[in-house]
Amino acid sequence: MPVPGQGFEAATGDGPAGPPDAGRAAELRTAYEGLLQIRRLVNGPAGTAVPAPWEVRQLPRAVALALESSGIPPSAVDAQGLPARTGYRVSAAAEPGRAQVTWVGPRGGGAAEEEQERLTACAAALERLGWVCLLYRGPRHRRFLEVEPPH
């Protein structure tokens, strides 16, 4: 739930599951258009193809905004903090200056079987916006993306 005065918060996949909200869709569209406008103003000739400095400083938030605005569903959690809906989850990576994207869902819901395909789609959406994405296999052979700004 947004905090008054704090602005729009993109879904990281750690929030509660709820019904689709038309108001949120409009806020998401406005936030994404604002992101592109900031990129055009800050990046000059590079335009929208390069992340703006504020995106790099708030990497998980910027990555979540890019994914949500691309129509990729975020994960959600129940009251106990367990996955309640399958989708992306964005967090800070272990290495500073990077974000991590995982594909998670309820136990037995098939998230592990679809993670490579879905994370590849996440990478494509992020790379269109100038992010560098690397797909890794982590503990228990689960895949994840590491996302960083271009060098």
PDB file of C-alpha atoms in Angstrom:
ATOM      1  CA  MET A   1       0.000   0.000   0.000  1.00  0.00           C
ATOM      2  CA  PRO A   2       1.487   3.401  -0.940  1.00  0.00           C
ATOM      3  CA  VAL A   3       2.474   5.776   1.820  1.00  0.00           C
ATOM      4  CA  PRO A   4       1.166   9.330   1.291  1.00  0.00           C
ATOM      5  CA  GLY A   5       3.933  11.609   0.084  1.00  0.00           C
ATOM      6  CA  GLN A   6       6.254   8.697  -0.799  1.00  0.00           C
ATOM      7  CA  GLY A   7       5.272   8.314  -4.450  1.00  0.00           C
ATOM      8  CA  PHE A   8       4.567   5.212  -6.469  1.00  0.00           C
ATOM      9  CA  GLU A   9       6.177   1.955  -5.358  1.00  0.00           C
ATOM     10  CA  ALA A  10       6.573  -0.690  -8.030  1.00  0.00           C
ATOM     11  CA  ALA A  11       5.723  -4.265  -7.057  1.00  0.00           C
ATOM     12  CA  THR A  12       8.863  -6.152  -6.002  1.00  0.00           C
ATOM     13  CA  GLY A  13       7.021  -9.430  -5.485  1.00  0.00           C
ATOM     14  CA  ASP A  14       7.070  -9.179  -1.685  1.00  0.00           C
ATOM     15  CA  GLY A  15       3.644  -7.559  -1.304  1.00  0.00           C
ATOM     16  CA  PRO A  16       0.246  -9.051  -0.584  1.00  0.00           C
ATOM     17  CA  ALA A  17      -1.826 -10.652  -3.323  1.00  0.00           C
ATOM     18  CA  GLY A  18      -4.834  -8.603  -4.237  1.00  0.00           C
ATOM     19  CA  PRO A  19      -7.314  -8.136  -7.043  1.00  0.00           C
ATOM     20  CA  PRO A  20      -6.308  -6.084 -10.118  1.00  0.00           C
ATOM     21  CA  ASP A  21      -6.610  -2.384  -9.385  1.00  0.00           C
ATOM     22  CA  ALA A  22      -7.430   0.071 -12.201  1.00  0.00           C
ATOM     23  CA  GLY A  23      -6.061   2.937 -10.110  1.00  0.00           C
ATOM     24  CA  ARG A  24      -2.742   1.167  -9.713  1.00  0.00           C
ATOM     25  CA  ALA A  25      -2.577   0.549 -13.475  1.00  0.00           C
ATOM     26  CA  ALA A  26      -2.939   4.289 -14.078  1.00  0.00           C
ATOM     27  CA  GLU A  27      -0.292   5.077 -11.431  1.00  0.00           C
ATOM     28  CA  LEU A  28       2.047   2.514 -13.013  1.00  0.00           C
ATOM     29  CA  ARG A  29       1.594   4.068 -16.460  1.00  0.00           C
ATOM     30  CA  THR A  30       2.295   7.555 -15.051  1.00  0.00           C
ATOM     31  CA  ALA A  31       5.394   6.341 -13.166  1.00  0.00           C
ATOM     32  CA  TYR A  32       6.771   4.604 -16.249  1.00  0.00           C
ATOM     33  CA  GLU A  33       6.156   7.618 -18.494  1.00  0.00           C
ATOM     34  CA  GLY A  34       7.893   9.749 -15.852  1.00  0.00           C
ATOM     35  CA  LEU A  35      10.868   7.384 -15.887  1.00  0.00           C
ATOM     36  CA  LEU A  36      11.185   7.702 -19.664  1.00  0.00           C
ATOM     37  CA  GLN A  37      10.899  11.496 -19.470  1.00  0.00           C
ATOM     38  CA  ILE A  38      13.642  11.658 -16.808  1.00  0.00           C
ATOM     39  CA  ARG A  39      15.845   9.484 -19.013  1.00  0.00           C
ATOM     40  CA  ARG A  40      15.305  11.792 -21.997  1.00  0.00           C
ATOM     41  CA  LEU A  41      16.152  14.891 -19.941  1.00  0.00           C
ATOM     42  CA  VAL A  42      19.161  13.446 -18.117  1.00  0.00           C
ATOM     43  CA  ASN A  43      20.688  11.280 -20.838  1.00  0.00           C
ATOM     44  CA  GLY A  44      20.554  13.717 -23.734  1.00  0.00           C
ATOM     45  CA  PRO A  45      21.327  11.946 -27.027  1.00  0.00           C
ATOM     46  CA  ALA A  46      21.260   8.506 -25.356  1.00  0.00           C
ATOM     47  CA  GLY A  47      17.600   9.191 -24.515  1.00  0.00           C
ATOM     48  CA  THR A  48      15.623   6.349 -23.021  1.00  0.00           C
ATOM     49  CA  ALA A  49      18.179   3.629 -23.866  1.00  0.00           C
ATOM     50  CA  VAL A  50      20.297   4.215 -20.746  1.00  0.00           C
ATOM     51  CA  PRO A  51      19.235   4.100 -17.078  1.00  0.00           C
ATOM     52  CA  ALA A  52      19.189   7.471 -15.311  1.00  0.00           C
ATOM     53  CA  PRO A  53      21.420   8.011 -12.252  1.00  0.00           C
ATOM     54  CA  TRP A  54      18.495   7.751  -9.809  1.00  0.00           C
ATOM     55  CA  GLU A  55      17.660   4.300 -11.247  1.00  0.00           C
ATOM     56  CA  VAL A  56      21.201   3.129 -10.581  1.00  0.00           C
ATOM     57  CA  ARG A  57      20.997   4.435  -6.997  1.00  0.00           C
ATOM     58  CA  GLN A  58      17.653   2.670  -6.437  1.00  0.00           C
ATOM     59  CA  LEU A  59      18.294  -0.387  -8.556  1.00  0.00           C
ATOM     60  CA  PRO A  60      15.718  -2.878  -7.145  1.00  0.00           C
ATOM     61  CA  ARG A  61      12.984  -0.232  -7.302  1.00  0.00           C
ATOM     62  CA  ALA A  62      13.871   0.721 -10.898  1.00  0.00           C
ATOM     63  CA  VAL A  63      14.049  -2.922 -12.008  1.00  0.00           C
ATOM     64  CA  ALA A  64      10.668  -3.653 -10.396  1.00  0.00           C
ATOM     65  CA  LEU A  65       9.148  -0.649 -12.205  1.00  0.00           C
ATOM     66  CA  ALA A  66      10.548  -1.860 -15.534  1.00  0.00           C
ATOM     67  CA  LEU A  67       9.213  -5.388 -15.022  1.00  0.00           C
ATOM     68  CA  GLU A  68       5.790  -4.371 -13.768  1.00  0.00           C
ATOM     69  CA  SER A  69       5.343  -1.846 -16.580  1.00  0.00           C
ATOM     70  CA  SER A  70       6.266  -4.597 -19.083  1.00  0.00           C
ATOM     71  CA  GLY A  71       3.227  -6.569 -17.938  1.00  0.00           C
ATOM     72  CA  ILE A  72       5.224  -9.316 -16.249  1.00  0.00           C
ATOM     73  CA  PRO A  73       3.383 -10.425 -13.103  1.00  0.00           C
ATOM     74  CA  PRO A  74       4.991  -9.919  -9.710  1.00  0.00           C
ATOM     75  CA  SER A  75       4.943 -12.619  -7.089  1.00  0.00           C
ATOM     76  CA  ALA A  76       2.943 -11.978  -3.920  1.00  0.00           C
ATOM     77  CA  VAL A  77       2.995 -13.311  -0.385  1.00  0.00           C
ATOM     78  CA  ASP A  78       0.295 -14.393   2.055  1.00  0.00           C
ATOM     79  CA  ALA A  79      -0.122 -13.230   5.653  1.00  0.00           C
ATOM     80  CA  GLN A  80       2.632 -15.644   6.770  1.00  0.00           C
ATOM     81  CA  GLY A  81       5.067 -14.287   4.176  1.00  0.00           C
ATOM     82  CA  LEU A  82       4.901 -17.406   1.989  1.00  0.00           C
ATOM     83  CA  PRO A  83       4.569 -17.131  -1.803  1.00  0.00           C
ATOM     84  CA  ALA A  84       0.884 -16.858  -2.737  1.00  0.00           C
ATOM     85  CA  ARG A  85       1.180 -16.000  -6.441  1.00  0.00           C
ATOM     86  CA  THR A  86       3.766 -16.945  -9.053  1.00  0.00           C
ATOM     87  CA  GLY A  87       5.812 -14.128 -10.555  1.00  0.00           C
ATOM     88  CA  TYR A  88       9.051 -12.170 -10.377  1.00  0.00           C
ATOM     89  CA  ARG A  89      10.680 -11.107  -7.133  1.00  0.00           C
ATOM     90  CA  VAL A  90      13.235  -8.289  -7.142  1.00  0.00           C
ATOM     91  CA  SER A  91      15.757  -7.735  -4.358  1.00  0.00           C
ATOM     92  CA  ALA A  92      19.190  -6.237  -3.864  1.00  0.00           C
ATOM     93  CA  ALA A  93      21.909  -8.650  -4.987  1.00  0.00           C
ATOM     94  CA  ALA A  94      24.740  -9.757  -2.722  1.00  0.00           C
ATOM     95  CA  GLU A  95      27.136  -7.599  -4.743  1.00  0.00           C
ATOM     96  CA  PRO A  96      26.524  -3.834  -4.437  1.00  0.00           C
ATOM     97  CA  GLY A  97      25.270  -2.098  -7.577  1.00  0.00           C
ATOM     98  CA  ARG A  98      23.226  -5.079  -8.743  1.00  0.00           C
ATOM     99  CA  ALA A  99      19.679  -6.314  -8.345  1.00  0.00           C
ATOM    100  CA  GLN A 100      18.541  -9.919  -8.324  1.00  0.00           C
ATOM    101  CA  VAL A 101      15.392 -11.190 -10.036  1.00  0.00           C
ATOM    102  CA  THR A 102      13.988 -14.603  -9.160  1.00  0.00           C
ATOM    103  CA  TRP A 103      10.863 -16.406 -10.337  1.00  0.00           C
ATOM    104  CA  VAL A 104       8.925 -17.684  -7.327  1.00  0.00           C
ATOM    105  CA  GLY A 105       5.516 -19.044  -6.485  1.00  0.00           C
ATOM    106  CA  PRO A 106       3.553 -21.212  -4.090  1.00  0.00           C
ATOM    107  CA  ARG A 107       4.975 -24.636  -3.278  1.00  0.00           C
ATOM    108  CA  GLY A 108       3.950 -27.087  -6.012  1.00  0.00           C
ATOM    109  CA  GLY A 109       2.793 -24.277  -8.292  1.00  0.00           C
ATOM    110  CA  GLY A 110       5.310 -24.940 -11.080  1.00  0.00           C
ATOM    111  CA  ALA A 111       7.493 -21.824 -10.692  1.00  0.00           C
ATOM    112  CA  ALA A 112      10.706 -23.882 -10.851  1.00  0.00           C
ATOM    113  CA  GLU A 113       9.681 -25.487 -14.144  1.00  0.00           C
ATOM    114  CA  GLU A 114       8.946 -22.183 -15.853  1.00  0.00           C
ATOM    115  CA  GLU A 115      11.702 -20.040 -14.327  1.00  0.00           C
ATOM    116  CA  GLN A 116      14.171 -20.185 -17.242  1.00  0.00           C
ATOM    117  CA  GLU A 117      11.543 -19.117 -19.775  1.00  0.00           C
ATOM    118  CA  ARG A 118      10.076 -16.444 -17.504  1.00  0.00           C
ATOM    119  CA  LEU A 119      13.456 -15.062 -16.401  1.00  0.00           C
ATOM    120  CA  THR A 120      14.523 -14.908 -20.059  1.00  0.00           C
ATOM    121  CA  ALA A 121      11.411 -12.786 -20.701  1.00  0.00           C
ATOM    122  CA  CYS A 122      12.334 -10.580 -17.727  1.00  0.00           C
ATOM    123  CA  ALA A 123      15.858 -10.142 -19.122  1.00  0.00           C
ATOM    124  CA  ALA A 124      14.482  -9.177 -22.541  1.00  0.00           C
ATOM    125  CA  ALA A 125      12.224  -6.518 -20.984  1.00  0.00           C
ATOM    126  CA  LEU A 126      15.092  -5.106 -18.912  1.00  0.00           C
ATOM    127  CA  GLU A 127      17.640  -5.179 -21.740  1.00  0.00           C
ATOM    128  CA  ARG A 128      15.265  -3.127 -23.938  1.00  0.00           C
ATOM    129  CA  LEU A 129      15.624  -0.441 -21.262  1.00  0.00           C
ATOM    130  CA  GLY A 130      19.424  -0.584 -21.225  1.00  0.00           C
ATOM    131  CA  TRP A 131      20.056  -2.903 -18.265  1.00  0.00           C
ATOM    132  CA  VAL A 132      22.665  -5.665 -18.426  1.00  0.00           C
ATOM    133  CA  CYS A 133      21.242  -9.041 -17.349  1.00  0.00           C
ATOM    134  CA  LEU A 134      23.091 -12.253 -16.569  1.00  0.00           C
ATOM    135  CA  LEU A 135      21.242 -15.524 -15.958  1.00  0.00           C
ATOM    136  CA  TYR A 136      22.779 -17.773 -13.291  1.00  0.00           C
ATOM    137  CA  ARG A 137      21.985 -21.084 -11.650  1.00  0.00           C
ATOM    138  CA  GLY A 138      22.140 -20.856  -7.878  1.00  0.00           C
ATOM    139  CA  PRO A 139      21.578 -23.100  -4.882  1.00  0.00           C
ATOM    140  CA  ARG A 140      19.302 -26.095  -5.486  1.00  0.00           C
ATOM    141  CA  HIS A 141      19.784 -25.438  -9.217  1.00  0.00           C
ATOM    142  CA  ARG A 142      17.301 -22.522  -9.174  1.00  0.00           C
ATOM    143  CA  ARG A 143      17.963 -19.841 -11.765  1.00  0.00           C
ATOM    144  CA  PHE A 144      18.119 -16.099 -11.133  1.00  0.00           C
ATOM    145  CA  LEU A 145      18.995 -12.921 -12.987  1.00  0.00           C
ATOM    146  CA  GLU A 146      21.573 -10.423 -11.868  1.00  0.00           C
ATOM    147  CA  VAL A 147      20.829  -6.973 -13.237  1.00  0.00           C
ATOM    148  CA  GLU A 148      23.278  -4.094 -13.408  1.00  0.00           C
ATOM    149  CA  PRO A 149      23.649  -0.799 -15.247  1.00  0.00           C
ATOM    150  CA  PRO A 150      25.736  -0.756 -18.438  1.00  0.00           C
ATOM    151  CA  HIS A 151      29.433  -0.043 -17.997  1.00  0.00           C
TER     152      HIS A 151
END
